[in-house]
PDB file of C-alpha atoms and ligand atoms in Angstrom:
ATOM      1  CA  MET G  14    -303.121-127.059 -26.247  1.00 46.00           C
ATOM      2  CA  SER G  15    -300.934-128.016 -29.182  1.00 45.00           C
ATOM      3  CA  ASP G  16    -297.370-126.744 -29.351  1.00 49.00           C
ATOM      4  CA  ALA G  17    -298.163-125.231 -32.734  1.00 60.00           C
ATOM      5  CA  ARG G  18    -300.828-122.954 -31.316  1.00 75.00           C
ATOM      6  CA  ARG G  19    -299.739-119.399 -31.822  1.00 87.00           C
ATOM      7  CA  ARG G  20    -300.463-117.172 -28.893  1.00 95.00           C
ATOM      8  CA  ALA G  21    -299.955-113.523 -28.129  1.00 98.00           C
ATOM      9  CA  VAL G  22    -299.536-111.208 -25.192  1.00 98.00           C
ATOM     10  CA  ILE G  23    -300.833-107.660 -25.702  1.00 98.00           C
ATOM     11  CA  PHE G  24    -299.437-105.038 -23.349  1.00 98.00           C
ATOM     12  CA  ASP G  25    -301.069-101.805 -22.356  1.00 98.00           C
ATOM     13  CA  LEU G  26    -298.354 -99.132 -22.146  1.00 97.00           C
ATOM     14  CA  ASP G  27    -299.149 -96.419 -19.584  1.00 95.00           C
ATOM     15  CA  GLY G  28    -299.262 -98.014 -16.136  1.00 94.00           C
ATOM     16  CA  VAL G  29    -297.916-101.381 -17.317  1.00 97.00           C
ATOM     17  CA  LEU G  30    -294.595-100.719 -19.046  1.00 98.00           C
ATOM     18  CA  THR G  31    -294.060 -97.187 -17.719  1.00 97.00           C
ATOM     19  CA  ASP G  32    -295.808 -94.935 -15.256  1.00 94.00           C
ATOM     20  CA  THR G  33    -296.981 -91.809 -17.040  1.00 93.00           C
ATOM     21  CA  ALA G  34    -300.019 -91.307 -14.798  1.00 88.00           C
ATOM     22  CA  GLU G  35    -298.311 -88.412 -12.992  1.00 89.00           C
ATOM     23  CA  GLN G  36    -297.462 -86.590 -16.229  1.00 94.00           C
ATOM     24  CA  HIS G  37    -301.022 -87.067 -17.542  1.00 95.00           C
ATOM     25  CA  TYR G  38    -302.352 -85.825 -14.199  1.00 95.00           C
ATOM     26  CA  LEU G  39    -300.139 -82.714 -14.205  1.00 96.00           C
ATOM     27  CA  GLY G  40    -301.237 -81.891 -17.761  1.00 97.00           C
ATOM     28  CA  TRP G  41    -304.929 -82.125 -16.870  1.00 97.00           C
ATOM     29  CA  GLN G  42    -304.400 -80.245 -13.588  1.00 97.00           C
ATOM     30  CA  ARG G  43    -302.701 -77.346 -15.365  1.00 98.00           C
ATOM     31  CA  LEU G  44    -305.523 -77.126 -17.913  1.00 98.00           C
ATOM     32  CA  ALA G  45    -308.139 -77.362 -15.157  1.00 97.00           C
ATOM     33  CA  ASP G  46    -306.432 -74.626 -13.121  1.00 97.00           C
ATOM     34  CA  GLU G  47    -306.173 -72.337 -16.141  1.00 97.00           C
ATOM     35  CA  GLU G  48    -309.850 -72.854 -16.995  1.00 96.00           C
ATOM     36  CA  HIS G  49    -311.019 -72.746 -13.354  1.00 94.00           C
ATOM     37  CA  LEU G  50    -312.381 -76.284 -13.523  1.00 94.00           C
ATOM     38  CA  PRO G  51    -312.571 -78.322 -10.310  1.00 94.00           C
ATOM     39  CA  PHE G  52    -310.040 -81.161 -10.452  1.00 96.00           C
ATOM     40  CA  ASP G  53    -307.620 -82.935  -8.137  1.00 96.00           C
ATOM     41  CA  ARG G  54    -305.586 -86.122  -7.774  1.00 94.00           C
ATOM     42  CA  ALA G  55    -308.570 -88.093  -6.530  1.00 91.00           C
ATOM     43  CA  ALA G  56    -310.628 -87.077  -9.567  1.00 92.00           C
ATOM     44  CA  ASN G  57    -307.684 -88.002 -11.787  1.00 92.00           C
ATOM     45  CA  GLU G  58    -307.822 -91.647 -10.643  1.00 87.00           C
ATOM     46  CA  ALA G  59    -311.093 -92.036 -12.567  1.00 86.00           C
ATOM     47  CA  LEU G  60    -309.294 -91.054 -15.792  1.00 90.00           C
ATOM     48  CA  ARG G  61    -306.848 -93.976 -15.782  1.00 86.00           C
ATOM     49  CA  GLY G  62    -306.902 -95.672 -19.171  1.00 87.00           C
ATOM     50  CA  LEU G  63    -309.493 -93.335 -20.695  1.00 91.00           C
ATOM     51  CA  SER G  64    -308.818 -91.739 -24.068  1.00 93.00           C
ATOM     52  CA  ARG G  65    -307.894 -88.076 -24.252  1.00 96.00           C
ATOM     53  CA  ARG G  66    -311.449 -87.077 -25.215  1.00 95.00           C
ATOM     54  CA  GLU G  67    -313.135 -89.287 -22.603  1.00 94.00           C
ATOM     55  CA  SER G  68    -310.728 -87.932 -19.985  1.00 96.00           C
ATOM     56  CA  LEU G  69    -311.677 -84.341 -20.772  1.00 97.00           C
ATOM     57  CA  LEU G  70    -315.398 -85.162 -20.809  1.00 96.00           C
ATOM     58  CA  ALA G  71    -315.052 -86.868 -17.411  1.00 94.00           C
ATOM     59  CA  LEU G  72    -313.138 -83.862 -16.079  1.00 95.00           C
ATOM     60  CA  LEU G  73    -315.864 -81.515 -17.342  1.00 96.00           C
ATOM     61  CA  GLY G  74    -318.702 -83.475 -15.754  1.00 92.00           C
ATOM     62  CA  ASP G  75    -321.950 -81.562 -16.343  1.00 91.00           C
ATOM     63  CA  ARG G  76    -320.253 -78.513 -17.821  1.00 93.00           C
ATOM     64  CA  GLU G  77    -321.098 -78.138 -21.515  1.00 93.00           C
ATOM     65  CA  VAL G  78    -318.374 -77.031 -23.890  1.00 95.00           C
ATOM     66  CA  ASP G  79    -318.538 -76.650 -27.682  1.00 97.00           C
ATOM     67  CA  GLU G  80    -316.475 -78.841 -29.990  1.00 97.00           C
ATOM     68  CA  PRO G  81    -313.848 -76.218 -30.972  1.00 98.00           C
ATOM     69  CA  THR G  82    -313.187 -75.515 -27.282  1.00 97.00           C
ATOM     70  CA  LEU G  83    -312.909 -79.250 -26.563  1.00 97.00           C
ATOM     71  CA  GLU G  84    -310.377 -79.596 -29.372  1.00 98.00           C
ATOM     72  CA  THR G  85    -308.352 -76.612 -28.121  1.00 98.00           C
ATOM     73  CA  TRP G  86    -308.293 -77.887 -24.552  1.00 98.00           C
ATOM     74  CA  MET G  87    -307.294 -81.416 -25.613  1.00 98.00           C
ATOM     75  CA  ALA G  88    -304.476 -79.957 -27.706  1.00 98.00           C
ATOM     76  CA  ARG G  89    -303.283 -77.761 -24.838  1.00 98.00           C
ATOM     77  CA  LYS G  90    -303.251 -80.623 -22.356  1.00 98.00           C
ATOM     78  CA  ASN G  91    -301.385 -82.724 -24.893  1.00 98.00           C
ATOM     79  CA  ASP G  92    -298.782 -79.994 -25.376  1.00 98.00           C
ATOM     80  CA  TYR G  93    -298.199 -79.941 -21.607  1.00 98.00           C
ATOM     81  CA  TYR G  94    -298.007 -83.738 -21.533  1.00 98.00           C
ATOM     82  CA  VAL G  95    -295.593 -84.061 -24.462  1.00 98.00           C
ATOM     83  CA  ALA G  96    -293.358 -81.330 -23.008  1.00 98.00           C
ATOM     84  CA  SER G  97    -293.234 -83.278 -19.735  1.00 97.00           C
ATOM     85  CA  LEU G  98    -291.848 -86.310 -21.604  1.00 97.00           C
ATOM     86  CA  ALA G  99    -288.692 -84.426 -22.610  1.00 96.00           C
ATOM     87  CA  ASP G 100    -286.526 -86.190 -20.045  1.00 95.00           C
ATOM     88  CA  MET G 101    -288.106 -89.631 -20.415  1.00 97.00           C
ATOM     89  CA  SER G 102    -285.498 -92.357 -20.982  1.00 98.00           C
ATOM     90  CA  PRO G 103    -285.052 -96.154 -20.784  1.00 98.00           C
ATOM     91  CA  ALA G 104    -284.655 -95.665 -17.012  1.00 97.00           C
ATOM     92  CA  ASP G 105    -288.402 -94.957 -16.912  1.00 97.00           C
ATOM     93  CA  VAL G 106    -289.399 -98.498 -17.887  1.00 98.00           C
ATOM     94  CA  LEU G 107    -291.156 -99.984 -14.849  1.00 97.00           C
ATOM     95  CA  PRO G 108    -289.203-102.657 -12.927  1.00 97.00           C
ATOM     96  CA  GLY G 109    -289.730-106.111 -14.423  1.00 97.00           C
ATOM     97  CA  ALA G 110    -291.589-104.837 -17.492  1.00 97.00           C
ATOM     98  CA  VAL G 111    -288.968-105.588 -20.158  1.00 97.00           C
ATOM     99  CA  GLU G 112    -288.282-108.936 -18.472  1.00 97.00           C
ATOM    100  CA  LEU G 113    -291.997-109.752 -18.734  1.00 98.00           C
ATOM    101  CA  VAL G 114    -292.105-108.925 -22.452  1.00 98.00           C
ATOM    102  CA  ARG G 115    -288.980-111.008 -23.049  1.00 98.00           C
ATOM    103  CA  ASP G 116    -290.438-113.867 -21.012  1.00 97.00           C
ATOM    104  CA  ALA G 117    -293.533-113.880 -23.247  1.00 97.00           C
ATOM    105  CA  LYS G 118    -291.336-113.933 -26.352  1.00 97.00           C
ATOM    106  CA  ASP G 119    -289.138-116.710 -24.928  1.00 96.00           C
ATOM    107  CA  ARG G 120    -292.308-118.764 -24.499  1.00 95.00           C
ATOM    108  CA  GLY G 121    -293.011-118.384 -28.214  1.00 95.00           C
ATOM    109  CA  CYS G 122    -295.710-115.741 -27.878  1.00 97.00           C
ATOM    110  CA  LEU G 123    -296.003-112.816 -30.251  1.00 98.00           C
ATOM    111  CA  VAL G 124    -296.125-109.512 -28.394  1.00 98.00           C
ATOM    112  CA  ALA G 125    -297.978-106.299 -29.158  1.00 98.00           C
ATOM    113  CA  ILE G 126    -298.800-102.925 -27.669  1.00 98.00           C
ATOM    114  CA  GLY G 127    -302.487-102.087 -27.181  1.00 98.00           C
ATOM    115  CA  SER G 128    -302.482 -98.521 -25.859  1.00 97.00           C
ATOM    116  CA  SER G 129    -305.204 -95.855 -25.955  1.00 95.00           C
ATOM    117  CA  SER G 130    -302.522 -93.211 -26.206  1.00 96.00           C
ATOM    118  CA  ARG G 131    -301.854 -91.347 -29.437  1.00 96.00           C
ATOM    119  CA  ASN G 132    -298.434 -90.686 -27.951  1.00 97.00           C
ATOM    120  CA  ALA G 133    -297.589 -94.389 -27.624  1.00 97.00           C
ATOM    121  CA  PRO G 134    -295.012 -94.399 -30.485  1.00 97.00           C
ATOM    122  CA  LEU G 135    -293.216 -91.420 -28.917  1.00 97.00           C
ATOM    123  CA  VAL G 136    -293.229 -92.980 -25.429  1.00 98.00           C
ATOM    124  CA  LEU G 137    -292.004 -96.360 -26.753  1.00 98.00           C
ATOM    125  CA  ASP G 138    -289.228 -94.572 -28.625  1.00 98.00           C
ATOM    126  CA  LYS G 139    -288.126 -92.641 -25.546  1.00 98.00           C
ATOM    127  CA  LEU G 140    -288.156 -95.840 -23.492  1.00 98.00           C
ATOM    128  CA  GLY G 141    -286.079 -97.547 -26.219  1.00 98.00           C
ATOM    129  CA  ILE G 142    -288.407-100.570 -26.457  1.00 98.00           C
ATOM    130  CA  THR G 143    -290.184-100.105 -29.818  1.00 98.00           C
ATOM    131  CA  GLN G 144    -288.241-102.942 -31.443  1.00 98.00           C
ATOM    132  CA  LEU G 145    -289.367-105.491 -28.826  1.00 98.00           C
ATOM    133  CA  PHE G 146    -292.880-105.602 -30.298  1.00 98.00           C
ATOM    134  CA  ASP G 147    -294.307-107.470 -33.270  1.00 98.00           C
ATOM    135  CA  ALA G 148    -297.206-105.020 -33.638  1.00 98.00           C
ATOM    136  CA  ILE G 149    -298.345-101.716 -32.184  1.00 98.00           C
ATOM    137  CA  ALA G 150    -301.974-100.622 -31.922  1.00 97.00           C
ATOM    138  CA  ASP G 151    -302.508 -97.211 -30.334  1.00 96.00           C
ATOM    139  CA  GLY G 152    -304.992 -94.369 -29.993  1.00 93.00           C
ATOM    140  CA  ASN G 153    -304.616 -93.631 -33.702  1.00 93.00           C
ATOM    141  CA  SER G 154    -305.490 -97.202 -34.762  1.00 94.00           C
ATOM    142  CA  VAL G 155    -309.216 -97.390 -33.974  1.00 94.00           C
ATOM    143  CA  GLU G 156    -312.215 -95.099 -33.505  1.00 92.00           C
ATOM    144  CA  ARG G 157    -313.690 -96.537 -30.318  1.00 93.00           C
ATOM    145  CA  ALA G 158    -311.501 -96.320 -27.219  1.00 91.00           C
ATOM    146  CA  LYS G 159    -311.402 -98.792 -24.311  1.00 93.00           C
ATOM    147  CA  PRO G 160    -313.641-100.166 -22.766  1.00 95.00           C
ATOM    148  CA  ALA G 161    -314.630-101.070 -26.347  1.00 96.00           C
ATOM    149  CA  PRO G 162    -312.717-104.183 -27.471  1.00 98.00           C
ATOM    150  CA  ASP G 163    -311.641-102.590 -30.783  1.00 97.00           C
ATOM    151  CA  LEU G 164    -308.058-101.691 -29.873  1.00 97.00           C
ATOM    152  CA  PHE G 165    -307.157-105.161 -28.609  1.00 98.00           C
ATOM    153  CA  LEU G 166    -308.967-106.803 -31.534  1.00 98.00           C
ATOM    154  CA  GLU G 167    -306.936-104.603 -33.874  1.00 98.00           C
ATOM    155  CA  ALA G 168    -303.684-105.638 -32.149  1.00 98.00           C
ATOM    156  CA  ALA G 169    -304.706-109.312 -32.519  1.00 98.00           C
ATOM    157  CA  ARG G 170    -305.558-108.732 -36.176  1.00 98.00           C
ATOM    158  CA  ARG G 171    -302.156-107.164 -36.805  1.00 97.00           C
ATOM    159  CA  LEU G 172    -300.507-110.199 -35.182  1.00 97.00           C
ATOM    160  CA  ASP G 173    -302.813-112.599 -37.025  1.00 96.00           C
ATOM    161  CA  VAL G 174    -303.635-114.376 -33.751  1.00 97.00           C
ATOM    162  CA  PRO G 175    -307.286-115.222 -32.845  1.00 97.00           C
ATOM    163  CA  PRO G 176    -308.630-113.164 -29.904  1.00 97.00           C
ATOM    164  CA  GLN G 177    -309.159-116.266 -27.756  1.00 96.00           C
ATOM    165  CA  ASP G 178    -305.414-116.961 -27.996  1.00 96.00           C
ATOM    166  CA  CYS G 179    -304.490-113.482 -26.760  1.00 97.00           C
ATOM    167  CA  VAL G 180    -303.620-112.461 -23.210  1.00 98.00           C
ATOM    168  CA  VAL G 181    -303.874-108.775 -22.248  1.00 98.00           C
ATOM    169  CA  VAL G 182    -301.860-107.068 -19.496  1.00 98.00           C
ATOM    170  CA  GLU G 183    -303.711-103.979 -18.200  1.00 98.00           C
ATOM    171  CA  ASP G 184    -303.617-101.574 -15.247  1.00 96.00           C
ATOM    172  CA  ALA G 185    -306.965 -99.831 -15.862  1.00 94.00           C
ATOM    173  CA  ALA G 186    -310.513-100.992 -15.144  1.00 95.00           C
ATOM    174  CA  SER G 187    -311.587 -99.826 -18.609  1.00 94.00           C
ATOM    175  CA  GLY G 188    -308.724-101.809 -20.151  1.00 97.00           C
ATOM    176  CA  VAL G 189    -309.704-104.998 -18.337  1.00 98.00           C
ATOM    177  CA  ASP G 190    -313.277-104.413 -19.544  1.00 98.00           C
ATOM    178  CA  ALA G 191    -311.964-104.053 -23.109  1.00 98.00           C
ATOM    179  CA  ALA G 192    -309.944-107.289 -22.873  1.00 98.00           C
ATOM    180  CA  LEU G 193    -312.940-109.209 -21.521  1.00 98.00           C
ATOM    181  CA  ALA G 194    -315.184-107.749 -24.225  1.00 98.00           C
ATOM    182  CA  ALA G 195    -312.622-108.892 -26.823  1.00 98.00           C
ATOM    183  CA  GLY G 196    -312.867-112.468 -25.511  1.00 98.00           C
ATOM    184  CA  MET G 197    -309.246-112.423 -24.384  1.00 98.00           C
ATOM    185  CA  VAL G 198    -307.592-113.536 -21.158  1.00 97.00           C
ATOM    186  CA  ALA G 199    -307.201-110.484 -18.918  1.00 98.00           C
ATOM    187  CA  ILE G 200    -304.303-109.937 -16.519  1.00 98.00           C
ATOM    188  CA  GLY G 201    -304.881-106.980 -14.203  1.00 98.00           C
ATOM    189  CA  VAL G 202    -301.921-105.166 -12.678  1.00 98.00           C
ATOM    190  CA  GLY G 203    -302.899-103.162  -9.608  1.00 96.00           C
ATOM    191  CA  PRO G 204    -305.295-103.232  -6.667  1.00 96.00           C
ATOM    192  CA  PRO G 205    -308.398-105.470  -6.552  1.00 98.00           C
ATOM    193  CA  ASP G 206    -310.770-102.499  -6.516  1.00 95.00           C
ATOM    194  CA  ARG G 207    -309.370-101.448  -9.891  1.00 94.00           C
ATOM    195  CA  VAL G 208    -308.564-104.654 -11.771  1.00 97.00           C
ATOM    196  CA  GLY G 209    -310.083-107.368  -9.592  1.00 98.00           C
ATOM    197  CA  HIS G 210    -312.476-108.292 -12.413  1.00 98.00           C
ATOM    198  CA  ALA G 211    -309.582-109.585 -14.553  1.00 98.00           C
ATOM    199  CA  HIS G 212    -309.027-113.352 -14.868  1.00 97.00           C
ATOM    200  CA  PHE G 213    -305.672-112.943 -13.086  1.00 97.00           C
ATOM    201  CA  ARG G 214    -304.411-110.112 -10.906  1.00 98.00           C
ATOM    202  CA  PHE G 215    -300.928-109.163  -9.773  1.00 98.00           C
ATOM    203  CA  ASP G 216    -299.832-106.165  -7.729  1.00 98.00           C
ATOM    204  CA  THR G 217    -297.116-104.943 -10.123  1.00 97.00           C
ATOM    205  CA  PRO G 218    -295.728-105.837 -13.582  1.00 96.00           C
ATOM    206  CA  ALA G 219    -292.746-107.491 -11.850  1.00 97.00           C
ATOM    207  CA  ASP G 220    -295.157-109.872 -10.094  1.00 97.00           C
ATOM    208  CA  VAL G 221    -296.855-111.155 -13.264  1.00 97.00           C
ATOM    209  CA  ASP G 222    -296.260-114.908 -13.519  1.00 96.00           C
ATOM    210  CA  LEU G 223    -296.878-116.193 -17.042  1.00 95.00           C
ATOM    211  CA  ASP G 224    -296.476-119.786 -15.799  1.00 93.00           C
ATOM    212  CA  VAL G 225    -299.755-119.403 -13.947  1.00 91.00           C
ATOM    213  CA  VAL G 226    -301.536-117.548 -16.734  1.00 92.00           C
ATOM    214  CA  LEU G 227    -300.477-119.610 -19.733  1.00 89.00           C
ATOM    215  CA  ALA G 228    -300.923-122.952 -17.966  1.00 85.00           C
ATOM    216  CA  ASP G 229    -304.527-122.091 -17.259  1.00 61.00           C
ATOM    217  CA  ALA G 230    -305.522-120.048 -20.294  1.00 56.00           C
TER     218      ALA G 230
HETATM  219  C1  LIG A  25    -303.490 -93.968 -21.703  1.00 97.20           C
HETATM  220  C2  LIG A  25    -303.415 -93.253 -20.368  1.00 97.20           C
HETATM  221  C3  LIG A  25    -304.526 -92.231 -20.240  1.00 97.20           C
HETATM  222  C4  LIG A  25    -304.531 -91.304 -21.443  1.00 97.20           C
HETATM  223  C5  LIG A  25    -304.718 -92.114 -22.716  1.00 97.20           C
HETATM  224  C6  LIG A  25    -304.698 -91.243 -23.962  1.00 97.20           C
HETATM  225  O1  LIG A  25    -304.548 -94.875 -21.663  1.00 97.20           O
HETATM  226  O2  LIG A  25    -303.507 -94.184 -19.310  1.00 97.20           O
HETATM  227  O3  LIG A  25    -304.323 -91.497 -19.066  1.00 97.20           O
HETATM  228  O4  LIG A  25    -305.574 -90.363 -21.338  1.00 97.20           O
HETATM  229  O5  LIG A  25    -303.660 -93.060 -22.800  1.00 97.20           O
HETATM  230  O6  LIG A  25    -303.401 -90.695 -24.081  1.00 97.20           O
HETATM  231  P1  LIG A  25    -302.989 -89.583 -25.117  1.00 97.20           P
HETATM  232  O7  LIG A  25    -301.486 -89.613 -25.056  1.00 97.20           O
HETATM  233  O8  LIG A  25    -303.506 -90.001 -26.472  1.00 97.20           O
HETATM  234  O9  LIG A  25    -303.596 -88.317 -24.684  1.00 97.20           O
HETATM  235 MG1  LIG A  26    -302.828 -98.159 -18.671  1.00 97.20          MG
END
């Protein structure tokens, strides 16, 4: 690898830089309770990393709902979710996450956000970390959500770094799938049964060791 090779690290947001899974869960649970749909914490685990629409479709299972109702329910869940972010602050950045982003930058990598969430700009703002990133690709940036590679490819395009020179940090199975489909190096953060198919796996963001990843990639 030449020193001039420009590389990038693309970070998923929810579950990697902050843990919003509980707020997403509470939003879906409230909607499900109001609409008498079966749902619980265990069912919520399957939604990790899915777009808002895919999450609702997974929650609905076999139940058929027309498009206007889908739109209304997605909007309601989002209202609950956004309201629950009112008290979010820089204290809600996961331990080691900012250090990991800074480490990537110190190694000369460009850094980007690749998040399925349409709320990513709001969450980054509340966490006070927007300015750390060279590019942001979010749920508004592409049509096809993860596990399609589109979002990560769009982040790479915005950084002007070839996909094969990008490393993705992800906590969701669908996100690891998206990184692999994009031809990028995938770092999974979480348990083996969720992200064990990534090229590298660490238990938490604080455990991610870029020495290991970048030496090998
Ligand atoms: C992230 C979260 C998912 C969420 C998705 C869309 O990937 O992990 O739980 O459904 O973003 O978020 P949004 O804020 O657009 O509803
Ligand atoms: Mg995630």
